[in-house]
Amino acid sequence: MSIEPLAIGITLRQLLMSLGEPLAELQCAPAGLEAQVSGVSLADPEEPPGARTGDLVLALGVRGRAALPVLRAAGRDGATAVAVKREPGVRTTLLREAAEEAGVALLSVRPEARWGQLDALARAALGSVQPARPGEGLEEGDLFALAQTTAVLTGGIVSIEDTANRILAYSRSADSDELDDLRRLTILGWQGPEPYLAQLRAWGVFQQLRASDAVVAIDARPELGLRRRLAVGIRSGERQLGTIWVQEGSQPLAERADQALLGAARVAALHLVRPRREPSADLRLTQALLTGLLDGATGPQSLAGHLRLDPGSPAAVLGFALPGSLDPARAEAVGLVSVHTAARHRGAVVTTIGDRVYVLLPELARGIAPAALRGWAQEITDAARHHLAAPLRGAVGRVVPALAEAAGSRQEADRVLDAMAEGRVAAEVAALPEVLAEVLLGETLALLADNPAVRDPRLVELANAQPQLATSVLAWLDAFGDVRAAAQQLHIHPNTLRYRVRRAEQVSGVDLSRPEQRLLAMLQLRL
């Protein structure tokens, strides 16, 4: 083993932010994400093991079970983490269990990645640690996007300010005539004008914002050139980080503007609370850990430690599918979901996997009614229908007793979304118990589609050669043999339908008087 210690240490969290999820994925972190990494070691199978305390060990030339001795040796030597290349198609459960037993973090590295690249990135991260300076690192683009999303949901004109009333971000306004004097002067000067700020102080607005996280309403004052507005403090615990203001334009604010504003404040806090920890990198790490949890690739400890969650509390997953693949529409949908769920549940975490948006709801109250979660999902799809170019479809996963079972809740939501995508579920929002028959039917048909050997060749021939007869038979079967009802659905005369059913039996040789044959025909003709 080749050892090259580095003098400066960083946390495992900082290392993961520097490496990025596409290169290395965290599988477990028994000591948490604040564990210190102080060096890089190269574990060569031709050399004896020997890492130093705090090392990141790169397991060269071994994969799968062959990496077990490296993990155990790293644990004995006090290393912080071991990076192992994954084997395509092989689960990492065995390695994860061994890493947890050894007390070291396990990083799963993509097979195509070069060890030299990972080594260089890790050393660069270790060598570039600098003392934190307040106020650095904030990415304005994230806050401007949040301001625009909040404007859409509230129907107002939004600005986000720090505790000194300096502008951090604001929403676009199509009509400058909608801006009142306070809003216009604040944007022009990038800070609230003192005469107006003094008036707000006299009305007790800032005192209310400092005292709680409740939304504060300020009535219109036409004589002062002020329109009605709402304000909410951006808080981290007892500490105020800033304020979000929503000014009413030519139209009244939305009915639930205060709820949307509360959610926006909680999302904004994520950007402001860690000014030097690279908010975008921190958010990417959160999403990577959440994706691993929902995929079942990682345990709950890493995400729970990162976000300070109780892994033993109930949790649930909401899933949303966005039609189409337009990046702007997708970004707007993620922003809308983030704001709405943050308003309803302070600990909500949002990520995207493929063409779906997932919300993890951790630390739910024990005994929470599933209907409440369904209501939250319905609020989101209602808002999307009114504010987005493309609608959202939503699914509610079951409430699970602990964070470790969140992947099961996500799987339930996915089963419902799959059925929606296939056109079997018409509802905009659904939970599995509500549409279980439609979901199971779709999954059964998928099994038939993947196994041609279990199909009746006579029905295959009928569907291919005589599709009109096949459609008529299926309609008749769906109507339980009620010829008039089936004929009405097909817009044909009942006698025509009777003829088609008899003709289908003659052409195919299928005897529809047998219940087993009718059941098989109902399933197979749906393919």
Short mmCIF file of C-alpha atoms in Angstrom, two decimals:
data_model
loop_
_atom_site.label_atom_id
_atom_site.label_comp_id
_atom_site.label_asym_id
_atom_site.label_seq_id
_atom_site.Cartn_x
_atom_site.Cartn_y
_atom_site.Cartn_z
CA MET A 1 0.00 0.00 0.00
CA SER A 2 1.36 3.39 -1.00
CA ILE A 3 0.75 6.16 1.53
CA GLU A 4 1.05 9.87 0.87
CA PRO A 5 -0.34 11.81 3.82
CA LEU A 6 -1.65 15.32 3.39
CA ALA A 7 -1.52 17.87 6.16
CA ILE A 8 -4.98 19.42 5.86
CA GLY A 9 -8.16 17.49 6.69
CA ILE A 10 -11.72 17.91 5.46
CA THR A 11 -14.97 16.23 6.36
CA LEU A 12 -16.36 13.30 4.41
CA ARG A 13 -19.24 15.59 3.44
CA GLN A 14 -16.85 18.10 1.85
CA LEU A 15 -15.01 15.32 0.04
CA LEU A 16 -18.26 13.98 -1.45
CA MET A 17 -19.20 17.47 -2.63
CA SER A 18 -15.85 17.79 -4.38
CA LEU A 19 -15.98 14.36 -6.05
CA GLY A 20 -19.57 14.61 -7.25
CA GLU A 21 -22.20 11.85 -7.45
CA PRO A 22 -21.51 10.88 -11.10
CA LEU A 23 -18.00 9.70 -10.12
CA ALA A 24 -18.47 8.15 -6.67
CA GLU A 25 -21.64 7.25 -4.76
CA LEU A 26 -21.77 6.93 -0.99
CA GLN A 27 -23.01 3.50 0.13
CA CYS A 28 -22.65 3.93 3.89
CA ALA A 29 -20.97 6.15 6.47
CA PRO A 30 -20.96 4.46 9.89
CA ALA A 31 -19.13 7.40 11.52
CA GLY A 32 -21.30 10.04 9.84
CA LEU A 33 -20.53 12.68 7.23
CA GLU A 34 -18.55 14.85 9.64
CA ALA A 35 -15.79 12.21 9.89
CA GLN A 36 -12.40 13.70 8.98
CA VAL A 37 -10.47 12.72 5.85
CA SER A 38 -6.83 13.72 6.11
CA GLY A 39 -5.03 11.78 3.38
CA VAL A 40 -5.21 9.44 0.38
CA SER A 41 -3.82 5.88 0.31
CA LEU A 42 -3.54 3.52 -2.65
CA ALA A 43 -4.27 -0.11 -1.75
CA ASP A 44 -2.39 -2.32 -4.19
CA PRO A 45 -3.21 -6.08 -3.98
CA GLU A 46 0.50 -6.83 -4.54
CA GLU A 47 1.58 -4.85 -1.45
CA PRO A 48 0.84 -5.37 2.27
CA PRO A 49 -1.97 -3.21 3.73
CA GLY A 50 -1.18 -0.20 5.89
CA ALA A 51 -3.31 2.94 5.77
CA ARG A 52 -3.09 5.82 8.23
CA THR A 53 -5.83 7.20 10.47
CA GLY A 54 -8.20 9.39 8.49
CA ASP A 55 -7.19 8.12 5.03
CA LEU A 56 -9.36 7.69 1.97
CA VAL A 57 -8.22 4.30 0.65
CA LEU A 58 -8.47 3.69 -3.11
CA ALA A 59 -8.85 -0.08 -3.63
CA LEU A 60 -6.90 -0.66 -6.84
CA GLY A 61 -7.37 -3.81 -8.88
CA VAL A 62 -10.16 -5.38 -6.75
CA ARG A 63 -13.94 -5.46 -7.08
CA GLY A 64 -16.82 -7.21 -5.33
CA ARG A 65 -15.81 -9.85 -2.78
CA ALA A 66 -12.15 -9.32 -3.60
CA ALA A 67 -12.35 -5.92 -1.86
CA LEU A 68 -13.41 -7.40 1.51
CA PRO A 69 -9.81 -7.74 2.85
CA VAL A 70 -9.15 -4.09 1.94
CA LEU A 71 -12.23 -2.95 3.87
CA ARG A 72 -11.29 -4.96 6.96
CA ALA A 73 -7.68 -3.79 6.88
CA ALA A 74 -8.75 -0.17 6.46
CA GLY A 75 -11.00 -0.49 9.49
CA ARG A 76 -8.13 -1.90 11.60
CA ASP A 77 -5.83 0.91 10.49
CA GLY A 78 -8.36 3.66 11.32
CA ALA A 79 -9.03 4.80 7.76
CA THR A 80 -12.12 6.98 7.23
CA ALA A 81 -13.32 5.68 3.86
CA VAL A 82 -12.61 3.12 1.15
CA ALA A 83 -13.40 3.62 -2.56
CA VAL A 84 -14.16 0.44 -4.52
CA LYS A 85 -15.12 0.12 -8.18
CA ARG A 86 -18.54 -1.45 -8.56
CA GLU A 87 -19.15 -4.59 -10.57
CA PRO A 88 -21.86 -4.08 -13.22
CA GLY A 89 -25.05 -5.87 -12.28
CA VAL A 90 -23.82 -6.79 -8.78
CA ARG A 91 -25.47 -5.39 -5.64
CA THR A 92 -23.22 -3.77 -3.06
CA THR A 93 -25.02 -5.22 -0.03
CA LEU A 94 -22.14 -7.51 0.99
CA LEU A 95 -19.54 -4.76 0.79
CA ARG A 96 -21.81 -2.32 2.59
CA GLU A 97 -22.32 -4.72 5.48
CA ALA A 98 -18.56 -5.34 5.70
CA ALA A 99 -17.84 -1.59 5.67
CA GLU A 100 -20.36 -0.94 8.44
CA GLU A 101 -18.81 -3.74 10.50
CA ALA A 102 -15.32 -2.29 9.91
CA GLY A 103 -16.49 1.23 10.75
CA VAL A 104 -15.39 2.81 7.47
CA ALA A 105 -17.37 4.69 4.85
CA LEU A 106 -17.82 2.92 1.50
CA LEU A 107 -17.68 4.82 -1.79
CA SER A 108 -18.87 3.00 -4.90
CA VAL A 109 -16.89 4.18 -7.94
CA ARG A 110 -18.18 3.90 -11.50
CA PRO A 111 -16.43 1.12 -13.48
CA GLU A 112 -15.38 3.49 -16.27
CA ALA A 113 -13.81 6.03 -13.89
CA ARG A 114 -10.03 6.33 -13.79
CA TRP A 115 -8.33 5.96 -10.43
CA GLY A 116 -5.97 8.77 -11.38
CA GLN A 117 -8.91 11.14 -11.79
CA LEU A 118 -10.38 10.21 -8.41
CA ASP A 119 -6.98 10.48 -6.74
CA ALA A 120 -6.38 13.92 -8.23
CA LEU A 121 -9.81 15.24 -7.24
CA ALA A 122 -9.47 13.97 -3.67
CA ARG A 123 -6.02 15.49 -3.28
CA ALA A 124 -7.20 18.76 -4.78
CA ALA A 125 -10.06 18.89 -2.27
CA LEU A 126 -7.69 18.17 0.62
CA GLY A 127 -5.22 20.76 -0.55
CA SER A 128 -7.68 23.58 -1.16
CA VAL A 129 -9.28 23.90 2.29
CA GLN A 130 -9.54 27.53 3.35
CA PRO A 131 -10.98 29.16 6.45
CA ALA A 132 -14.62 30.17 6.09
CA ARG A 133 -15.45 33.80 5.44
CA PRO A 134 -19.09 34.84 6.06
CA GLY A 135 -21.17 35.73 3.05
CA GLU A 136 -19.19 33.81 0.40
CA GLY A 137 -20.38 31.00 -1.80
CA LEU A 138 -24.03 31.93 -2.35
CA GLU A 139 -25.23 31.18 -5.86
CA GLU A 140 -27.66 33.93 -6.83
CA GLY A 141 -29.26 31.97 -9.66
CA ASP A 142 -30.89 29.57 -7.20
CA LEU A 143 -32.51 32.43 -5.25
CA PHE A 144 -33.71 34.22 -8.39
CA ALA A 145 -35.39 30.99 -9.54
CA LEU A 146 -36.98 30.63 -6.10
CA ALA A 147 -38.22 34.24 -6.24
CA GLN A 148 -39.81 33.60 -9.65
CA THR A 149 -41.48 30.37 -8.48
CA THR A 150 -42.84 32.16 -5.40
CA ALA A 151 -44.20 34.95 -7.59
CA VAL A 152 -46.04 32.41 -9.74
CA LEU A 153 -47.57 30.64 -6.72
CA THR A 154 -48.58 33.80 -4.85
CA GLY A 155 -49.64 35.91 -7.83
CA GLY A 156 -47.47 38.75 -6.53
CA ILE A 157 -44.12 40.46 -7.00
CA VAL A 158 -41.35 38.94 -4.89
CA SER A 159 -38.06 40.08 -3.43
CA ILE A 160 -35.66 38.21 -1.13
CA GLU A 161 -33.55 40.33 1.21
CA ASP A 162 -30.91 39.75 3.86
CA THR A 163 -31.19 40.99 7.44
CA ALA A 164 -29.78 44.39 6.41
CA ASN A 165 -32.61 44.76 3.85
CA ARG A 166 -30.21 44.32 0.92
CA ILE A 167 -31.69 42.68 -2.18
CA LEU A 168 -30.48 39.11 -2.80
CA ALA A 169 -32.95 38.20 -5.56
CA TYR A 170 -36.26 39.32 -7.03
CA SER A 171 -38.91 38.11 -9.46
CA ARG A 172 -39.47 39.47 -12.94
CA SER A 173 -42.49 41.69 -13.51
CA ALA A 174 -44.07 41.99 -16.94
CA ASP A 175 -45.63 45.37 -16.10
CA SER A 176 -43.53 48.02 -14.37
CA ASP A 177 -46.72 49.91 -13.47
CA GLU A 178 -47.52 47.16 -10.95
CA LEU A 179 -44.49 48.10 -8.84
CA ASP A 180 -45.14 50.41 -5.92
CA ASP A 181 -42.60 53.02 -4.77
CA LEU A 182 -41.00 50.80 -2.11
CA ARG A 183 -40.46 47.92 -4.52
CA ARG A 184 -39.14 50.17 -7.32
CA LEU A 185 -36.71 52.09 -5.11
CA THR A 186 -35.51 48.91 -3.39
CA ILE A 187 -34.61 47.25 -6.70
CA LEU A 188 -32.97 50.38 -8.09
CA GLY A 189 -30.85 50.84 -4.98
CA TRP A 190 -30.48 47.11 -4.16
CA GLN A 191 -31.55 48.06 -0.64
CA GLY A 192 -34.74 49.27 1.03
CA PRO A 193 -34.91 53.12 1.19
CA GLU A 194 -34.57 54.35 4.78
CA PRO A 195 -37.79 56.45 4.95
CA TYR A 196 -39.89 53.43 4.04
CA LEU A 197 -37.90 51.13 6.34
CA ALA A 198 -38.46 53.54 9.21
CA GLN A 199 -42.19 53.43 8.56
CA LEU A 200 -42.18 49.63 8.58
CA ARG A 201 -40.28 49.69 11.87
CA ALA A 202 -42.85 52.10 13.31
CA TRP A 203 -45.65 49.71 12.35
CA GLY A 204 -43.85 46.87 14.16
CA VAL A 205 -43.34 44.79 10.99
CA PHE A 206 -39.67 43.96 11.63
CA GLN A 207 -40.40 43.11 15.25
CA GLN A 208 -43.04 40.58 14.15
CA LEU A 209 -40.68 39.08 11.59
CA ARG A 210 -37.97 38.61 14.22
CA ALA A 211 -40.38 37.13 16.76
CA SER A 212 -41.73 34.17 14.74
CA ASP A 213 -41.85 32.44 11.36
CA ALA A 214 -45.48 33.45 10.79
CA VAL A 215 -46.47 35.39 7.67
CA VAL A 216 -47.01 39.11 8.35
CA ALA A 217 -49.61 41.07 6.36
CA ILE A 218 -49.08 44.78 5.66
CA ASP A 219 -52.14 46.69 4.44
CA ALA A 220 -52.00 49.02 1.47
CA ARG A 221 -51.18 52.69 2.19
CA PRO A 222 -52.11 54.59 -1.01
CA GLU A 223 -51.13 57.93 0.53
CA LEU A 224 -47.57 56.57 0.90
CA GLY A 225 -47.49 54.86 -2.49
CA LEU A 226 -47.51 51.39 -0.85
CA ARG A 227 -49.58 48.45 -2.04
CA ARG A 228 -50.63 45.50 0.09
CA ARG A 229 -47.84 43.02 0.76
CA LEU A 230 -46.97 39.91 2.75
CA ALA A 231 -43.66 39.20 4.44
CA VAL A 232 -42.07 36.23 6.18
CA GLY A 233 -38.77 35.78 7.92
CA ILE A 234 -36.21 33.29 6.62
CA ARG A 235 -35.08 31.46 9.73
CA SER A 236 -32.69 28.80 10.93
CA GLY A 237 -33.86 27.90 14.40
CA GLU A 238 -33.98 31.15 16.39
CA ARG A 239 -31.70 32.97 13.94
CA GLN A 240 -33.19 35.19 11.24
CA LEU A 241 -31.33 34.99 7.93
CA GLY A 242 -33.43 37.35 5.83
CA THR A 243 -36.94 38.16 4.63
CA ILE A 244 -39.16 37.38 1.64
CA TRP A 245 -41.56 40.14 0.57
CA VAL A 246 -44.54 39.69 -1.77
CA GLN A 247 -46.16 42.83 -3.11
CA GLU A 248 -49.67 42.71 -4.55
CA GLY A 249 -49.88 43.84 -8.16
CA SER A 250 -52.93 44.78 -10.20
CA GLN A 251 -54.66 41.54 -9.14
CA PRO A 252 -55.26 40.25 -5.59
CA LEU A 253 -52.77 37.75 -4.22
CA ALA A 254 -53.59 34.03 -4.53
CA GLU A 255 -55.88 32.48 -1.92
CA ARG A 256 -53.05 30.43 -0.41
CA ALA A 257 -50.30 32.97 -0.90
CA ASP A 258 -49.34 32.84 2.78
CA GLN A 259 -48.83 29.07 2.62
CA ALA A 260 -46.66 29.33 -0.51
CA LEU A 261 -44.67 32.11 1.13
CA LEU A 262 -44.00 29.99 4.21
CA GLY A 263 -42.70 27.15 2.02
CA ALA A 264 -40.51 29.56 0.05
CA ALA A 265 -38.93 30.80 3.29
CA ARG A 266 -38.00 27.26 4.30
CA VAL A 267 -36.46 26.57 0.89
CA ALA A 268 -34.57 29.89 1.00
CA ALA A 269 -33.12 28.95 4.38
CA LEU A 270 -31.33 26.02 2.72
CA HIS A 271 -29.49 28.50 0.48
CA LEU A 272 -28.64 30.99 3.22
CA VAL A 273 -27.84 28.86 6.25
CA ARG A 274 -24.50 27.51 4.92
CA PRO A 275 -22.87 30.42 3.09
CA ARG A 276 -19.41 28.79 2.87
CA ARG A 277 -20.44 25.19 2.36
CA GLU A 278 -21.26 25.70 -1.31
CA PRO A 279 -25.08 25.52 -1.26
CA SER A 280 -25.32 24.00 -4.73
CA ALA A 281 -22.78 21.29 -3.88
CA ASP A 282 -24.54 20.69 -0.56
CA LEU A 283 -27.88 20.38 -2.35
CA ARG A 284 -26.37 17.95 -4.86
CA LEU A 285 -25.05 15.82 -2.02
CA THR A 286 -28.47 15.82 -0.34
CA GLN A 287 -30.10 14.73 -3.60
CA ALA A 288 -27.46 12.03 -4.17
CA LEU A 289 -28.00 10.61 -0.68
CA LEU A 290 -31.78 10.74 -1.13
CA THR A 291 -31.53 9.04 -4.53
CA GLY A 292 -29.42 6.27 -3.01
CA LEU A 293 -31.97 5.79 -0.21
CA LEU A 294 -34.94 5.68 -2.60
CA ASP A 295 -33.12 3.30 -4.95
CA GLY A 296 -32.33 1.01 -2.02
CA ALA A 297 -28.60 1.38 -2.70
CA THR A 298 -27.74 3.08 0.61
CA GLY A 299 -29.01 2.85 4.15
CA PRO A 300 -30.72 5.69 6.02
CA GLN A 301 -27.81 6.68 8.25
CA SER A 302 -26.00 8.88 5.73
CA LEU A 303 -29.02 11.01 4.81
CA ALA A 304 -30.22 11.12 8.42
CA GLY A 305 -26.81 12.27 9.61
CA HIS A 306 -26.50 14.84 6.83
CA LEU A 307 -29.90 16.42 7.54
CA ARG A 308 -30.03 15.60 11.28
CA LEU A 309 -33.15 13.45 10.89
CA ASP A 310 -34.47 10.79 13.23
CA PRO A 311 -34.16 7.56 11.19
CA GLY A 312 -36.63 5.79 13.50
CA SER A 313 -39.56 8.10 12.76
CA PRO A 314 -42.31 7.41 10.19
CA ALA A 315 -41.75 8.59 6.63
CA ALA A 316 -43.48 8.56 3.26
CA VAL A 317 -42.68 9.37 -0.36
CA LEU A 318 -44.72 11.37 -2.85
CA GLY A 319 -43.98 10.92 -6.55
CA PHE A 320 -44.84 13.19 -9.47
CA ALA A 321 -44.51 12.55 -13.21
CA LEU A 322 -44.03 15.44 -15.61
CA PRO A 323 -45.18 14.83 -19.22
CA GLY A 324 -42.68 15.77 -21.89
CA SER A 325 -39.00 16.55 -21.49
CA LEU A 326 -38.78 20.36 -21.58
CA ASP A 327 -36.04 21.47 -19.20
CA PRO A 328 -37.73 24.81 -18.27
CA ALA A 329 -41.01 23.04 -17.46
CA ARG A 330 -39.16 20.42 -15.43
CA ALA A 331 -37.26 23.07 -13.44
CA GLU A 332 -40.49 24.97 -12.77
CA ALA A 333 -42.16 21.77 -11.59
CA VAL A 334 -39.33 20.95 -9.17
CA GLY A 335 -39.48 24.49 -7.79
CA LEU A 336 -43.25 24.32 -7.36
CA VAL A 337 -43.08 20.94 -5.62
CA SER A 338 -40.27 22.15 -3.34
CA VAL A 339 -42.12 25.26 -2.19
CA HIS A 340 -45.45 23.52 -1.63
CA THR A 341 -44.04 20.56 0.31
CA ALA A 342 -41.82 22.80 2.43
CA ALA A 343 -44.93 24.78 3.39
CA ARG A 344 -46.65 21.61 4.55
CA HIS A 345 -43.69 19.79 6.10
CA ARG A 346 -40.54 21.54 7.26
CA GLY A 347 -38.27 18.52 6.72
CA ALA A 348 -39.43 17.67 3.17
CA VAL A 349 -36.59 16.79 0.75
CA VAL A 350 -37.03 16.86 -3.05
CA THR A 351 -35.03 15.17 -5.80
CA THR A 352 -35.48 14.08 -9.40
CA ILE A 353 -34.83 10.59 -10.72
CA GLY A 354 -35.35 10.21 -14.45
CA ASP A 355 -38.58 11.92 -15.47
CA ARG A 356 -40.06 11.87 -11.97
CA VAL A 357 -39.90 14.20 -8.99
CA TYR A 358 -39.85 12.59 -5.53
CA VAL A 359 -40.56 14.13 -2.15
CA LEU A 360 -39.34 12.41 1.00
CA LEU A 361 -41.45 13.33 4.03
CA PRO A 362 -39.36 12.29 7.05
CA GLU A 363 -40.25 12.52 10.73
CA LEU A 364 -44.01 12.35 10.15
CA ALA A 365 -46.31 12.34 13.16
CA ARG A 366 -47.18 8.81 14.23
CA GLY A 367 -50.69 7.96 13.16
CA ILE A 368 -50.83 10.60 10.42
CA ALA A 369 -53.78 9.93 8.11
CA PRO A 370 -52.84 8.92 4.53
CA ALA A 371 -55.64 11.24 3.41
CA ALA A 372 -53.58 14.19 4.66
CA LEU A 373 -50.65 13.23 2.41
CA ARG A 374 -53.02 12.75 -0.49
CA GLY A 375 -54.37 16.24 0.15
CA TRP A 376 -50.84 17.66 0.02
CA ALA A 377 -50.20 15.92 -3.30
CA GLN A 378 -53.53 17.19 -4.67
CA GLU A 379 -52.62 20.77 -3.71
CA ILE A 380 -49.41 20.41 -5.74
CA THR A 381 -51.14 19.05 -8.85
CA ASP A 382 -53.83 21.74 -8.56
CA ALA A 383 -51.15 24.43 -8.45
CA ALA A 384 -49.32 22.86 -11.39
CA ARG A 385 -52.53 22.80 -13.44
CA HIS A 386 -52.96 26.52 -12.91
CA HIS A 387 -49.36 27.69 -13.15
CA LEU A 388 -47.36 25.27 -15.32
CA ALA A 389 -47.46 24.64 -19.05
CA ALA A 390 -47.59 20.87 -18.45
CA PRO A 391 -49.69 19.21 -15.72
CA LEU A 392 -48.32 16.94 -13.00
CA ARG A 393 -49.61 13.50 -12.04
CA GLY A 394 -49.09 12.53 -8.42
CA ALA A 395 -48.84 9.30 -6.42
CA VAL A 396 -48.75 8.77 -2.66
CA GLY A 397 -46.55 6.02 -1.22
CA ARG A 398 -47.49 4.34 2.03
CA VAL A 399 -46.36 5.67 5.38
CA VAL A 400 -43.49 3.45 6.57
CA PRO A 401 -42.43 3.13 10.22
CA ALA A 402 -38.80 4.17 9.68
CA LEU A 403 -36.56 5.92 7.17
CA ALA A 404 -34.89 2.63 6.21
CA GLU A 405 -38.13 1.56 4.48
CA ALA A 406 -38.51 4.71 2.36
CA ALA A 407 -37.57 2.76 -0.79
CA GLY A 408 -40.72 0.66 -0.28
CA SER A 409 -42.86 3.79 -0.13
CA ARG A 410 -41.21 5.05 -3.33
CA GLN A 411 -41.90 1.70 -5.05
CA GLU A 412 -45.61 2.05 -4.23
CA ALA A 413 -45.67 5.54 -5.72
CA ASP A 414 -43.85 4.27 -8.83
CA ARG A 415 -46.38 1.46 -9.34
CA VAL A 416 -49.18 4.01 -9.37
CA LEU A 417 -47.29 6.37 -11.70
CA ASP A 418 -46.55 3.47 -14.07
CA ALA A 419 -50.27 2.68 -14.25
CA MET A 420 -51.02 6.34 -14.92
CA ALA A 421 -48.45 6.41 -17.73
CA GLU A 422 -50.11 3.37 -19.31
CA GLY A 423 -53.51 5.10 -19.20
CA ARG A 424 -54.98 2.64 -16.69
CA VAL A 425 -55.51 5.25 -13.97
CA ALA A 426 -57.35 8.44 -14.91
CA ALA A 427 -57.05 10.19 -11.53
CA GLU A 428 -54.65 13.11 -11.22
CA VAL A 429 -53.53 11.89 -7.77
CA ALA A 430 -53.88 8.40 -6.32
CA ALA A 431 -52.55 6.05 -3.66
CA LEU A 432 -52.06 2.33 -4.31
CA PRO A 433 -55.06 1.07 -2.25
CA GLU A 434 -57.36 3.27 -4.36
CA VAL A 435 -56.21 1.86 -7.71
CA LEU A 436 -54.87 -1.55 -6.72
CA ALA A 437 -56.93 -3.44 -9.33
CA GLU A 438 -55.70 -1.22 -12.18
CA VAL A 439 -52.09 -1.50 -11.02
CA LEU A 440 -52.18 -5.29 -10.61
CA LEU A 441 -53.86 -5.70 -13.99
CA GLY A 442 -51.12 -3.67 -15.66
CA GLU A 443 -48.41 -5.67 -13.94
CA THR A 444 -50.10 -8.96 -14.89
CA LEU A 445 -50.31 -7.87 -18.52
CA ALA A 446 -46.63 -6.92 -18.42
CA LEU A 447 -45.82 -10.48 -17.33
CA LEU A 448 -47.87 -11.85 -20.23
CA ALA A 449 -46.16 -9.49 -22.66
CA ASP A 450 -42.73 -10.67 -21.49
CA ASN A 451 -43.65 -14.37 -21.71
CA PRO A 452 -45.10 -15.28 -25.14
CA ALA A 453 -45.10 -18.97 -24.19
CA VAL A 454 -48.02 -18.47 -21.78
CA ARG A 455 -50.31 -16.96 -24.43
CA ASP A 456 -53.01 -18.75 -26.42
CA PRO A 457 -51.79 -18.70 -30.07
CA ARG A 458 -55.40 -18.69 -31.31
CA LEU A 459 -56.07 -15.38 -29.55
CA VAL A 460 -52.78 -13.98 -30.89
CA GLU A 461 -53.88 -14.86 -34.42
CA LEU A 462 -57.36 -13.40 -33.85
CA ALA A 463 -55.96 -10.09 -32.57
CA ASN A 464 -53.51 -9.83 -35.49
CA ALA A 465 -55.73 -11.02 -38.35
CA GLN A 466 -59.16 -9.84 -37.18
CA PRO A 467 -58.69 -6.82 -34.87
CA GLN A 468 -62.33 -5.73 -35.26
CA LEU A 469 -63.55 -9.12 -34.02
CA ALA A 470 -61.04 -9.08 -31.16
CA THR A 471 -62.17 -5.60 -30.06
CA SER A 472 -65.82 -6.70 -30.15
CA VAL A 473 -65.12 -9.82 -28.07
CA LEU A 474 -63.26 -7.79 -25.45
CA ALA A 475 -66.08 -5.24 -25.19
CA TRP A 476 -68.59 -8.10 -24.79
CA LEU A 477 -66.48 -9.72 -22.08
CA ASP A 478 -66.01 -6.40 -20.25
CA ALA A 479 -69.79 -5.97 -20.22
CA PHE A 480 -70.24 -9.46 -18.63
CA GLY A 481 -72.04 -10.66 -21.77
CA ASP A 482 -74.51 -7.73 -21.79
CA VAL A 483 -74.87 -7.39 -25.56
CA ARG A 484 -76.83 -4.12 -25.49
CA ALA A 485 -74.34 -2.37 -23.19
CA ALA A 486 -71.34 -3.56 -25.21
CA ALA A 487 -72.98 -2.68 -28.54
CA GLN A 488 -73.78 0.80 -27.26
CA GLN A 489 -70.14 1.28 -26.26
CA LEU A 490 -69.00 0.19 -29.75
CA HIS A 491 -71.76 2.22 -31.48
CA ILE A 492 -73.07 -0.82 -33.38
CA HIS A 493 -76.35 -2.75 -33.44
CA PRO A 494 -76.68 -5.57 -30.86
CA ASN A 495 -77.22 -8.12 -33.63
CA THR A 496 -73.97 -7.01 -35.25
CA LEU A 497 -72.14 -7.65 -31.99
CA ARG A 498 -73.73 -11.10 -31.61
CA TYR A 499 -72.57 -11.96 -35.12
CA ARG A 500 -69.00 -10.79 -34.42
CA VAL A 501 -68.72 -12.83 -31.23
CA ARG A 502 -69.95 -15.99 -33.00
CA ARG A 503 -67.66 -15.27 -35.94
CA ALA A 504 -64.66 -14.84 -33.62
CA GLU A 505 -65.33 -18.26 -32.08
CA GLN A 506 -65.60 -19.84 -35.54
CA VAL A 507 -62.45 -18.19 -36.92
CA SER A 508 -60.25 -18.84 -33.89
CA GLY A 509 -61.67 -22.09 -32.55
CA VAL A 510 -61.97 -20.51 -29.07
CA ASP A 511 -64.95 -21.67 -26.95
CA LEU A 512 -66.13 -18.56 -25.04
CA SER A 513 -68.72 -20.58 -23.14
CA ARG A 514 -65.88 -21.82 -20.91
CA PRO A 515 -65.10 -19.45 -17.98
CA GLU A 516 -61.37 -20.24 -18.13
CA GLN A 517 -61.25 -19.26 -21.79
CA ARG A 518 -63.20 -16.07 -21.13
CA LEU A 519 -60.76 -15.09 -18.36
CA LEU A 520 -57.74 -15.76 -20.56
CA ALA A 521 -59.31 -13.83 -23.46
CA MET A 522 -60.04 -10.84 -21.23
CA LEU A 523 -56.38 -10.67 -20.22
CA GLN A 524 -54.71 -11.52 -23.50
CA LEU A 525 -56.85 -9.33 -25.76
CA ARG A 526 -55.85 -6.35 -23.60
CA LEU A 527 -52.29 -6.75 -24.87
#
